[in-house]
Amino acid sequence: MTFSPEIFDWPASIVPSGSVFMAGGQARPGGLTLTATKVTTPEPGGRAALRMEFNTLKTKAANRIYSWLVSKMKPGHVFRVPLYRSDQLVPASAFGLTDAAVAAGVPWEGDIAWSGGAYWSVSPVAATTAAAVAGSVTVMIDLSAYGEVLQHGHVIGHMSRAYLVEAISYDGSDIATVTVSPPLRVAVNSGDLIVFRPTALMTAPDAASFETLFSYGHLVRPRGVTLIEALV
Amino acid sequence: MTPGFDDVLAEYLGTQTDAFDIQAIVRRFWLFDFDGVPVRVWQGHGPVWDVDGTQWFGTIDAGDTDHLSVPAISDGRDGASAKLEFRLGYLDAETYALLKADQGLVKGRRLTGYAGIFRVGEGLRMGVALKFQRRLTMQHARFDEHADIDKSGTVMRRFSASVIAKNDNAGRSQAPRLTFTPEGQRRHAARLGVAEDKGADFVPALANRTYQVTN
């Protein structure tokens, strides 16, 4: 019997006011050589980190969800956290979408919404053109439909893992060779979809930083938290 | 042809007159060769694949805690054989049960330490073979099994093992003593089929000699 870890989706009502996704790899100091040059040793692989800060929560429902979330974070549960709107993501205009179209969402075929009235969220994708094993750092993505929209510093996703574009080069037909960080956690097959609105599997080793008090007559403002990539 | 560890390390370190900051990425790898259930770990984050495609498991967690504790390993050239205790903070239940059931899986088995060098652009798929660093012999293992209850009430069973290892100097003082005499040497040689062995004839001449060192 294989163990499947329980993964929670980050609640949609707890949206950060600001976030930054950082790829892993701290450097550890190693000393000085005889010529007084510094020796450092970076972490191979390492773990990605996502730092988020929050505004006050506006509704009672959101407060209640915060109450659930702050307790769920402490035992080290794994969350699937979407990366929210920021310049770390390829902008919607690159895919020919307007902000209004993104806000409206995508309906089912025949312009039908879900029973609750919501639509699918927009998720632009591009296909890979070559396989890559887990642990490697190079992915080939076919961006001919969009042009050279993916650049250094953007964050892309594959199979619920988020990766930072460390280096990228395009060939004549807009097939990009991308170097990602952290290294691929799951093997990529040729034709797999890379998403431009990624989610990341994260855990909170320092969940106490997210705590804040519910006080009478005050709005709840969750404090910042740094989530660390969970290797699941 | 894949380069060797020393070649790659030499490339990183440059020459004596180079004056740039050095970023050599070398990590320790440990193979606990328990009989039938070898445990391969490295001191880093996540799994790593070596040149043969074998997976080594990282011992450092998301909170930057290394769950393998490695003692300071003394140089064996002074003849000492310190008792070195390696502690594996977390073991899977199957390996734990196997080791605990049969100490024979541990006693006398090898604990080998390697150094692995990572090159830029390789990610976690190593392109350079691991370099042998040291070899110790495991003596026995101590086991620890307890249930942790955290603040939210989640109960977790935790298995950990400590392995006591010694270097190859272990047991030297128990070796049978030898005294070199010409007769003993001849007797020993005759047993091995050699007729005449004058190899130890110089030994009696060494007794009661005075040596003077003049400058």
CSV table of C-alpha atoms in Angstrom, one decimal:
chain,number,residue,atom,x,y,z
A,1,MET,CA,0.0,0.0,0.0
A,2,THR,CA,1.6,3.3,-1.0
A,3,PHE,CA,1.1,6.3,1.1
A,4,SER,CA,-0.5,9.3,-0.6
A,5,PRO,CA,0.0,12.5,1.3
A,6,GLU,CA,-3.1,14.6,1.9
A,7,ILE,CA,-2.7,17.9,0.0
A,8,PHE,CA,-5.0,20.8,0.7
A,9,ASP,CA,-5.8,23.5,-1.8
A,10,TRP,CA,-5.0,27.0,-0.5
A,11,PRO,CA,-8.4,28.7,0.2
A,12,ALA,CA,-9.5,31.0,-2.5
A,13,SER,CA,-10.6,33.7,0.0
A,14,ILE,CA,-7.2,34.2,1.5
A,15,VAL,CA,-5.5,36.2,-1.1
A,16,PRO,CA,-2.1,37.8,-0.4
A,17,SER,CA,-1.5,41.5,-0.8
A,18,GLY,CA,2.0,40.7,-2.0
A,19,SER,CA,4.0,37.6,-2.7
A,20,VAL,CA,7.4,36.6,-4.0
A,21,PHE,CA,8.4,33.2,-5.3
A,22,MET,CA,12.1,32.4,-4.9
A,23,ALA,CA,13.9,29.4,-6.1
A,24,GLY,CA,16.0,27.5,-3.7
A,25,GLY,CA,19.6,27.2,-3.1
A,26,GLN,CA,21.3,28.9,-0.2
A,27,ALA,CA,25.0,29.4,-0.2
A,28,ARG,CA,27.0,28.1,2.7
A,29,PRO,CA,30.3,29.8,3.5
A,30,GLY,CA,33.3,27.7,3.0
A,31,GLY,CA,36.2,29.9,4.1
A,32,LEU,CA,39.0,31.8,2.5
A,33,THR,CA,41.8,30.5,0.3
A,34,LEU,CA,45.5,31.5,0.5
A,35,THR,CA,44.9,34.2,-2.1
A,36,ALA,CA,42.1,35.5,0.2
A,37,THR,CA,39.3,34.5,-2.3
A,38,LYS,CA,36.1,33.5,-0.7
A,39,VAL,CA,34.8,29.9,-1.0
A,40,THR,CA,31.1,29.4,-1.0
A,41,THR,CA,29.1,26.3,-1.6
A,42,PRO,CA,25.6,26.7,-2.9
A,43,GLU,CA,22.9,24.2,-2.1
A,44,PRO,CA,22.4,21.7,-5.0
A,45,GLY,CA,18.7,21.8,-5.8
A,46,GLY,CA,17.5,23.4,-2.6
A,47,ARG,CA,13.8,24.2,-2.0
A,48,ALA,CA,11.8,27.0,-3.4
A,49,ALA,CA,10.2,29.5,-1.0
A,50,LEU,CA,7.1,31.6,-1.4
A,51,ARG,CA,6.7,34.6,0.9
A,52,MET,CA,3.3,36.1,1.2
A,53,GLU,CA,1.8,39.1,3.1
A,54,PHE,CA,-1.8,39.8,3.6
A,55,ASN,CA,-4.3,42.6,3.9
A,56,THR,CA,-7.2,42.6,6.3
A,57,LEU,CA,-9.9,40.1,5.6
A,58,LYS,CA,-13.2,41.6,4.6
A,59,THR,CA,-15.8,39.1,5.2
A,60,LYS,CA,-16.9,36.8,8.1
A,61,ALA,CA,-16.6,33.9,5.8
A,62,ALA,CA,-13.0,34.8,5.1
A,63,ASN,CA,-12.3,35.1,8.8
A,64,ARG,CA,-13.7,31.6,9.4
A,65,ILE,CA,-11.5,30.2,6.6
A,66,TYR,CA,-8.5,31.9,8.2
A,67,SER,CA,-9.3,30.2,11.4
A,68,TRP,CA,-9.3,26.8,9.6
A,69,LEU,CA,-6.1,27.7,7.7
A,70,VAL,CA,-4.0,28.8,10.6
A,71,SER,CA,-4.7,25.5,12.4
A,72,LYS,CA,-4.1,23.4,9.3
A,73,MET,CA,-0.8,25.0,8.6
A,74,LYS,CA,0.9,24.2,11.9
A,75,PRO,CA,1.0,20.4,11.6
A,76,GLY,CA,3.0,20.8,8.5
A,77,HIS,CA,0.3,20.0,6.0
A,78,VAL,CA,1.0,20.4,2.4
A,79,PHE,CA,-0.9,23.1,0.5
A,80,ARG,CA,-1.3,23.6,-3.2
A,81,VAL,CA,-0.8,27.4,-3.4
A,82,PRO,CA,-1.6,29.3,-6.5
A,83,LEU,CA,0.8,32.2,-7.4
A,84,TYR,CA,-1.3,35.3,-7.4
A,85,ARG,CA,-1.2,38.2,-9.9
A,86,SER,CA,2.2,39.6,-10.1
A,87,ASP,CA,5.0,40.3,-12.6
A,88,GLN,CA,6.4,37.0,-11.8
A,89,LEU,CA,3.8,35.5,-14.0
A,90,VAL,CA,3.6,36.0,-17.8
A,91,PRO,CA,0.9,38.7,-18.3
A,92,ALA,CA,-2.5,37.8,-19.7
A,93,SER,CA,-1.9,40.2,-22.6
A,94,ALA,CA,0.9,38.0,-23.8
A,95,PHE,CA,-1.7,35.4,-24.6
A,96,GLY,CA,-4.1,37.8,-26.3
A,97,LEU,CA,-6.4,38.0,-23.3
A,98,THR,CA,-7.8,41.1,-21.7
A,99,ASP,CA,-8.1,41.6,-17.9
A,100,ALA,CA,-11.9,41.5,-18.3
A,101,ALA,CA,-11.7,38.2,-20.1
A,102,VAL,CA,-9.5,36.7,-17.3
A,103,ALA,CA,-11.8,38.0,-14.6
A,104,ALA,CA,-14.9,36.6,-16.4
A,105,GLY,CA,-13.4,33.2,-16.8
A,106,VAL,CA,-14.0,30.4,-19.3
A,107,PRO,CA,-17.4,28.8,-19.6
A,108,TRP,CA,-18.2,25.1,-20.4
A,109,GLU,CA,-18.9,24.4,-24.0
A,110,GLY,CA,-22.1,26.1,-25.0
A,111,ASP,CA,-21.4,29.1,-22.7
A,112,ILE,CA,-22.7,27.2,-19.7
A,113,ALA,CA,-21.4,28.1,-16.2
A,114,TRP,CA,-21.0,25.8,-13.2
A,115,SER,CA,-24.1,25.3,-11.2
A,116,GLY,CA,-22.9,27.9,-8.7
A,117,GLY,CA,-22.6,30.4,-11.5
A,118,ALA,CA,-18.8,30.4,-11.6
A,119,TYR,CA,-16.6,29.8,-14.6
A,120,TRP,CA,-13.3,28.0,-15.1
A,121,SER,CA,-10.3,30.2,-14.3
A,122,VAL,CA,-8.1,31.0,-17.3
A,123,SER,CA,-5.1,28.8,-17.5
A,124,PRO,CA,-2.8,29.5,-20.5
A,125,VAL,CA,-0.6,26.6,-21.4
A,126,ALA,CA,2.2,25.6,-23.8
A,127,ALA,CA,3.4,22.1,-24.6
A,128,THR,CA,6.9,20.7,-24.1
A,129,THR,CA,8.7,19.3,-27.1
A,130,ALA,CA,11.1,16.9,-25.3
A,131,ALA,CA,11.1,14.7,-22.3
A,132,ALA,CA,13.2,15.5,-19.2
A,133,VAL,CA,13.9,13.4,-16.2
A,134,ALA,CA,13.3,14.4,-12.7
A,135,GLY,CA,16.3,16.1,-11.2
A,136,SER,CA,17.4,17.7,-14.5
A,137,VAL,CA,17.1,21.5,-15.1
A,138,THR,CA,16.3,21.9,-18.8
A,139,VAL,CA,12.9,22.0,-20.4
A,140,MET,CA,12.0,22.6,-24.1
A,141,ILE,CA,8.7,24.5,-24.5
A,142,ASP,CA,6.9,25.2,-27.7
A,143,LEU,CA,5.9,28.9,-27.6
A,144,SER,CA,5.3,29.4,-31.3
A,145,ALA,CA,1.6,30.2,-30.6
A,146,TYR,CA,2.5,33.2,-28.5
A,147,GLY,CA,5.9,34.4,-29.5
A,148,GLU,CA,8.8,35.2,-27.1
A,149,VAL,CA,6.6,35.9,-24.1
A,150,LEU,CA,8.4,33.8,-21.5
A,151,GLN,CA,11.4,35.7,-20.1
A,152,HIS,CA,13.9,35.4,-17.3
A,153,GLY,CA,12.3,35.7,-13.9
A,154,HIS,CA,8.9,34.3,-14.9
A,155,VAL,CA,7.5,31.4,-12.9
A,156,ILE,CA,6.0,28.5,-14.8
A,157,GLY,CA,4.3,25.3,-13.5
A,158,HIS,CA,4.1,21.7,-14.3
A,159,MET,CA,2.1,19.1,-12.3
A,160,SER,CA,1.5,21.4,-9.4
A,161,ARG,CA,5.1,22.3,-9.0
A,162,ALA,CA,6.3,25.9,-9.7
A,163,TYR,CA,9.7,26.6,-11.3
A,164,LEU,CA,11.5,29.9,-11.9
A,165,VAL,CA,12.9,30.5,-15.3
A,166,GLU,CA,16.6,31.0,-14.7
A,167,ALA,CA,17.8,31.1,-18.2
A,168,ILE,CA,15.9,30.9,-21.5
A,169,SER,CA,16.9,31.0,-25.2
A,170,TYR,CA,14.6,30.8,-28.3
A,171,ASP,CA,15.4,29.2,-31.6
A,172,GLY,CA,14.1,30.3,-34.9
A,173,SER,CA,10.7,28.7,-34.5
A,174,ASP,CA,10.1,30.0,-31.0
A,175,ILE,CA,10.9,26.7,-29.2
A,176,ALA,CA,12.4,27.8,-25.9
A,177,THR,CA,15.1,26.0,-24.1
A,178,VAL,CA,14.5,26.9,-20.5
A,179,THR,CA,16.7,26.3,-17.5
A,180,VAL,CA,14.5,26.0,-14.4
A,181,SER,CA,15.2,26.3,-10.7
A,182,PRO,CA,14.6,24.3,-8.6
A,183,PRO,CA,15.3,21.2,-10.6
A,184,LEU,CA,12.3,19.3,-12.0
A,185,ARG,CA,10.6,17.4,-9.3
A,186,VAL,CA,8.5,15.3,-11.6
A,187,ALA,CA,9.6,13.8,-14.9
A,188,VAL,CA,8.4,15.8,-17.9
A,189,ASN,CA,7.1,13.8,-21.0
A,190,SER,CA,7.2,15.3,-24.4
A,191,GLY,CA,3.8,17.0,-25.0
A,192,ASP,CA,3.1,17.7,-21.3
A,193,LEU,CA,1.5,21.0,-20.6
A,194,ILE,CA,3.4,23.8,-18.9
A,195,VAL,CA,1.0,26.2,-17.2
A,196,PHE,CA,1.6,29.9,-16.9
A,197,ARG,CA,-0.6,30.3,-13.8
A,198,PRO,CA,1.2,27.8,-11.7
A,199,THR,CA,0.4,26.3,-8.3
A,200,ALA,CA,3.1,25.1,-5.9
A,201,LEU,CA,3.1,22.4,-3.3
A,202,MET,CA,4.2,24.2,-0.1
A,203,THR,CA,4.5,23.6,3.6
A,204,ALA,CA,5.0,26.0,6.4
A,205,PRO,CA,7.8,25.1,8.7
A,206,ASP,CA,7.3,28.4,10.5
A,207,ALA,CA,3.5,28.5,10.8
A,208,ALA,CA,3.6,30.6,13.9
A,209,SER,CA,4.4,33.6,11.8
A,210,PHE,CA,1.0,33.4,10.2
A,211,GLU,CA,-0.9,33.7,13.5
A,212,THR,CA,-2.8,36.7,14.5
A,213,LEU,CA,-5.5,37.2,17.0
A,214,PHE,CA,-9.2,37.6,16.5
A,215,SER,CA,-10.0,40.6,18.6
A,216,TYR,CA,-13.4,42.1,19.3
A,217,GLY,CA,-14.2,45.0,17.1
A,218,HIS,CA,-11.1,44.6,14.9
A,219,LEU,CA,-10.7,43.2,11.4
A,220,VAL,CA,-8.4,40.2,11.1
A,221,ARG,CA,-5.2,40.7,9.2
A,222,PRO,CA,-3.1,37.6,8.8
A,223,ARG,CA,0.6,38.2,9.3
A,224,GLY,CA,3.1,37.3,6.6
A,225,VAL,CA,4.3,33.7,6.2
A,226,THR,CA,7.1,32.1,4.2
A,227,LEU,CA,6.1,28.8,2.7
A,228,ILE,CA,8.8,26.3,1.7
A,229,GLU,CA,8.5,23.8,-1.1
A,230,ALA,CA,7.3,20.4,0.0
A,231,LEU,CA,8.9,17.5,-1.8
A,232,VAL,CA,5.9,15.3,-2.3
B,1,MET,CA,34.3,10.3,-21.1
B,2,THR,CA,32.9,11.6,-17.9
B,3,PRO,CA,35.5,13.6,-15.9
B,4,GLY,CA,36.6,12.4,-12.5
B,5,PHE,CA,35.9,14.1,-9.2
B,6,ASP,CA,39.4,15.4,-8.8
B,7,ASP,CA,39.5,16.8,-12.3
B,8,VAL,CA,36.2,18.7,-11.7
B,9,LEU,CA,37.3,19.9,-8.3
B,10,ALA,CA,40.6,21.1,-9.8
B,11,GLU,CA,38.7,23.0,-12.4
B,12,TYR,CA,36.7,24.8,-9.8
B,13,LEU,CA,39.7,25.6,-7.6
B,14,GLY,CA,41.7,27.0,-10.5
B,15,THR,CA,45.4,27.8,-10.2
B,16,GLN,CA,47.2,29.4,-7.2
B,17,THR,CA,47.3,32.8,-8.8
B,18,ASP,CA,43.7,33.0,-9.8
B,19,ALA,CA,41.8,35.5,-7.8
B,20,PHE,CA,38.1,34.8,-8.1
B,21,ASP,CA,35.6,33.6,-5.6
B,22,ILE,CA,35.2,29.9,-5.7
B,23,GLN,CA,31.9,28.1,-5.7
B,24,ALA,CA,32.7,24.4,-5.5
B,25,ILE,CA,29.6,22.3,-4.6
B,26,VAL,CA,30.6,19.2,-2.8
B,27,ARG,CA,28.4,17.2,-0.5
B,28,ARG,CA,28.8,14.1,1.6
B,29,PHE,CA,27.1,10.9,0.6
B,30,TRP,CA,26.8,7.9,3.0
B,31,LEU,CA,26.0,4.3,2.1
B,32,PHE,CA,24.9,2.2,5.0
B,33,ASP,CA,25.3,-1.3,3.6
B,34,PHE,CA,22.9,-3.2,5.8
B,35,ASP,CA,22.5,-6.7,4.5
B,36,GLY,CA,19.7,-6.7,1.9
B,37,VAL,CA,18.5,-3.2,2.7
B,38,PRO,CA,21.2,-0.7,1.8
B,39,VAL,CA,20.4,2.8,2.8
B,40,ARG,CA,21.8,5.6,0.6
B,41,VAL,CA,21.7,9.1,1.9
B,42,TRP,CA,23.3,12.4,1.2
B,43,GLN,CA,23.4,15.6,3.2
B,44,GLY,CA,21.2,17.8,1.2
B,45,HIS,CA,17.6,18.5,0.1
B,46,GLY,CA,15.6,15.9,-1.8
B,47,PRO,CA,16.6,13.0,-4.0
B,48,VAL,CA,19.7,12.9,-6.1
B,49,TRP,CA,20.6,10.5,-8.9
B,50,ASP,CA,24.3,9.5,-9.3
B,51,VAL,CA,25.9,8.6,-12.6
B,52,ASP,CA,24.6,5.0,-12.4
B,53,GLY,CA,21.0,6.3,-11.9
B,54,THR,CA,20.9,5.2,-8.3
B,55,GLN,CA,18.8,7.4,-6.1
B,56,TRP,CA,20.2,8.8,-2.9
B,57,PHE,CA,17.9,10.4,-0.4
B,58,GLY,CA,18.5,13.8,1.1
B,59,THR,CA,18.5,14.1,4.9
B,60,ILE,CA,17.8,17.8,5.2
B,61,ASP,CA,14.2,18.8,5.6
B,62,ALA,CA,12.2,22.0,4.8
B,63,GLY,CA,13.2,23.5,8.1
B,64,ASP,CA,16.9,23.1,7.2
B,65,THR,CA,17.4,20.4,9.8
B,66,ASP,CA,19.8,17.7,8.9
B,67,HIS,CA,18.3,14.4,10.2
B,68,LEU,CA,21.5,12.5,9.8
B,69,SER,CA,23.9,13.3,12.5
B,70,VAL,CA,27.5,12.5,11.6
B,71,PRO,CA,30.2,12.6,14.3
B,72,ALA,CA,33.5,14.2,13.8
B,73,ILE,CA,35.6,11.5,12.2
B,74,SER,CA,39.1,11.2,13.5
B,75,ASP,CA,42.1,10.3,11.3
B,76,GLY,CA,43.0,6.7,11.9
B,77,ARG,CA,46.7,7.2,11.4
B,78,ASP,CA,47.3,7.6,15.1
B,79,GLY,CA,46.1,4.0,15.6
B,80,ALA,CA,43.0,5.1,17.5
B,81,SER,CA,39.7,3.5,16.7
B,82,ALA,CA,37.1,5.9,18.0
B,83,LYS,CA,33.5,4.7,18.5
B,84,LEU,CA,31.6,6.7,15.9
B,85,GLU,CA,27.9,7.1,16.2
B,86,PHE,CA,25.8,7.9,13.2
B,87,ARG,CA,22.2,8.7,13.9
B,88,LEU,CA,19.5,8.4,11.2
B,89,GLY,CA,16.6,10.5,12.6
B,90,TYR,CA,14.0,8.9,10.5
B,91,LEU,CA,13.8,5.4,9.0
B,92,ASP,CA,11.0,3.9,7.2
B,93,ALA,CA,9.1,1.2,9.1
B,94,GLU,CA,10.1,-1.7,6.8
B,95,THR,CA,13.9,-1.0,7.1
B,96,TYR,CA,13.5,-0.5,10.8
B,97,ALA,CA,11.7,-3.7,11.4
B,98,LEU,CA,14.3,-5.7,9.3
B,99,LEU,CA,17.2,-4.2,11.1
B,100,LYS,CA,15.8,-4.6,14.6
B,101,ALA,CA,14.9,-8.2,13.9
B,102,ASP,CA,18.3,-9.2,12.9
B,103,GLN,CA,21.4,-7.4,14.2
B,104,GLY,CA,23.3,-9.7,11.8
B,105,LEU,CA,22.2,-7.3,9.1
B,106,VAL,CA,24.3,-4.6,10.7
B,107,LYS,CA,27.3,-6.3,12.4
B,108,GLY,CA,30.4,-6.3,10.2
B,109,ARG,CA,28.8,-4.5,7.4
B,110,ARG,CA,30.4,-1.5,5.7
B,111,LEU,CA,29.5,2.1,6.1
B,112,THR,CA,31.1,4.0,3.2
B,113,GLY,CA,31.4,7.7,2.9
B,114,TYR,CA,31.7,9.4,-0.5
B,115,ALA,CA,32.1,12.9,-1.7
B,116,GLY,CA,30.0,14.1,-4.6
B,117,ILE,CA,30.6,17.1,-6.7
B,118,PHE,CA,27.8,19.0,-8.5
B,119,ARG,CA,28.4,21.0,-11.7
B,120,VAL,CA,26.3,23.9,-12.8
B,121,GLY,CA,23.5,22.9,-15.1
B,122,GLU,CA,23.2,19.4,-13.9
B,123,GLY,CA,20.5,20.0,-11.3
B,124,LEU,CA,20.2,16.9,-9.2
B,125,ARG,CA,21.4,14.4,-11.9
B,126,MET,CA,25.1,14.0,-11.2
B,127,GLY,CA,27.4,13.7,-14.1
B,128,VAL,CA,30.5,13.0,-12.0
B,129,ALA,CA,31.0,9.7,-10.2
B,130,LEU,CA,31.1,9.8,-6.4
B,131,LYS,CA,34.6,9.8,-4.9
B,132,PHE,CA,35.3,7.3,-2.2
B,133,GLN,CA,36.3,9.1,1.1
B,134,ARG,CA,36.3,6.6,3.9
B,135,ARG,CA,35.1,3.2,4.9
B,136,LEU,CA,34.0,2.2,8.4
B,137,THR,CA,32.7,-1.0,9.8
B,138,MET,CA,29.4,-1.0,11.5
B,139,GLN,CA,29.4,-2.8,14.9
B,140,HIS,CA,25.8,-2.7,16.0
B,141,ALA,CA,22.7,-0.5,15.9
B,142,ARG,CA,20.6,1.0,18.6
B,143,PHE,CA,17.0,1.5,17.9
B,144,ASP,CA,14.5,4.1,19.0
B,145,GLU,CA,10.8,4.0,18.4
B,146,HIS,CA,8.4,6.3,19.9
B,147,ALA,CA,5.1,8.0,19.3
B,148,ASP,CA,5.2,11.8,19.0
B,149,ILE,CA,2.0,13.8,19.7
B,150,ASP,CA,2.0,17.3,18.4
B,151,LYS,CA,-0.1,20.2,19.5
B,152,SER,CA,-3.0,19.4,17.2
B,153,GLY,CA,-3.2,15.9,18.5
B,154,THR,CA,-1.7,14.1,15.5
B,155,VAL,CA,0.1,11.0,16.6
B,156,MET,CA,3.2,10.0,14.6
B,157,ARG,CA,5.3,6.9,15.1
B,158,ARG,CA,8.9,7.7,14.6
B,159,PHE,CA,11.6,5.2,13.9
B,160,SER,CA,15.2,6.1,14.2
B,161,ALA,CA,18.4,4.2,14.4
B,162,SER,CA,21.9,4.9,15.6
B,163,VAL,CA,24.7,2.9,14.1
B,164,ILE,CA,28.0,2.5,15.9
B,165,ALA,CA,30.9,2.3,13.5
B,166,LYS,CA,34.6,1.9,13.8
B,167,ASN,CA,37.4,2.4,11.4
B,168,ASP,CA,39.8,-0.4,10.3
B,169,ASN,CA,42.0,0.0,13.4
B,170,ALA,CA,39.3,-1.7,15.4
B,171,GLY,CA,40.5,-4.9,17.1
B,172,ARG,CA,44.2,-4.3,16.4
B,173,SER,CA,45.1,-4.7,20.1
B,174,GLN,CA,43.5,-8.1,20.0
B,175,ALA,CA,45.7,-9.4,17.2
B,176,PRO,CA,47.9,-12.3,18.2
B,177,ARG,CA,51.4,-11.0,19.1
B,178,LEU,CA,54.3,-11.8,17.0
B,179,THR,CA,57.9,-12.0,18.1
B,180,PHE,CA,60.5,-12.2,15.4
B,181,THR,CA,63.3,-14.7,16.1
B,182,PRO,CA,65.3,-16.5,13.5
B,183,GLU,CA,64.0,-19.9,14.8
B,184,GLY,CA,60.4,-18.7,14.7
B,185,GLN,CA,60.8,-17.5,11.2
B,186,ARG,CA,62.3,-20.8,10.0
B,187,ARG,CA,59.5,-22.7,11.7
B,188,HIS,CA,56.9,-20.6,10.1
B,189,ALA,CA,58.5,-20.8,6.7
B,190,ALA,CA,58.8,-24.6,6.9
B,191,ARG,CA,55.1,-24.8,7.6
B,192,LEU,CA,54.6,-22.9,4.4
B,193,GLY,CA,57.0,-25.1,2.5
B,194,VAL,CA,60.0,-22.8,2.3
B,195,ALA,CA,63.2,-24.7,3.2
B,196,GLU,CA,65.4,-21.9,4.5
B,197,ASP,CA,64.3,-18.5,5.5
B,198,LYS,CA,67.0,-16.1,6.8
B,199,GLY,CA,64.6,-13.2,6.9
B,200,ALA,CA,64.7,-12.7,10.6
B,201,ASP,CA,68.4,-13.4,11.2
B,202,PHE,CA,69.3,-9.8,11.7
B,203,VAL,CA,67.0,-9.5,14.7
B,204,PRO,CA,69.3,-10.8,17.5
B,205,ALA,CA,72.0,-8.4,16.3
B,206,LEU,CA,69.7,-5.5,17.1
B,207,ALA,CA,69.6,-6.2,20.8
B,208,ASN,CA,71.8,-4.2,23.2
B,209,ARG,CA,73.0,-1.7,20.6
B,210,THR,CA,73.8,1.9,21.3
B,211,TYR,CA,73.2,4.5,18.6
B,212,GLN,CA,74.8,7.9,18.6
B,213,VAL,CA,73.4,10.8,16.5
B,214,THR,CA,76.2,13.3,15.8
B,215,ASN,CA,75.6,16.7,14.2
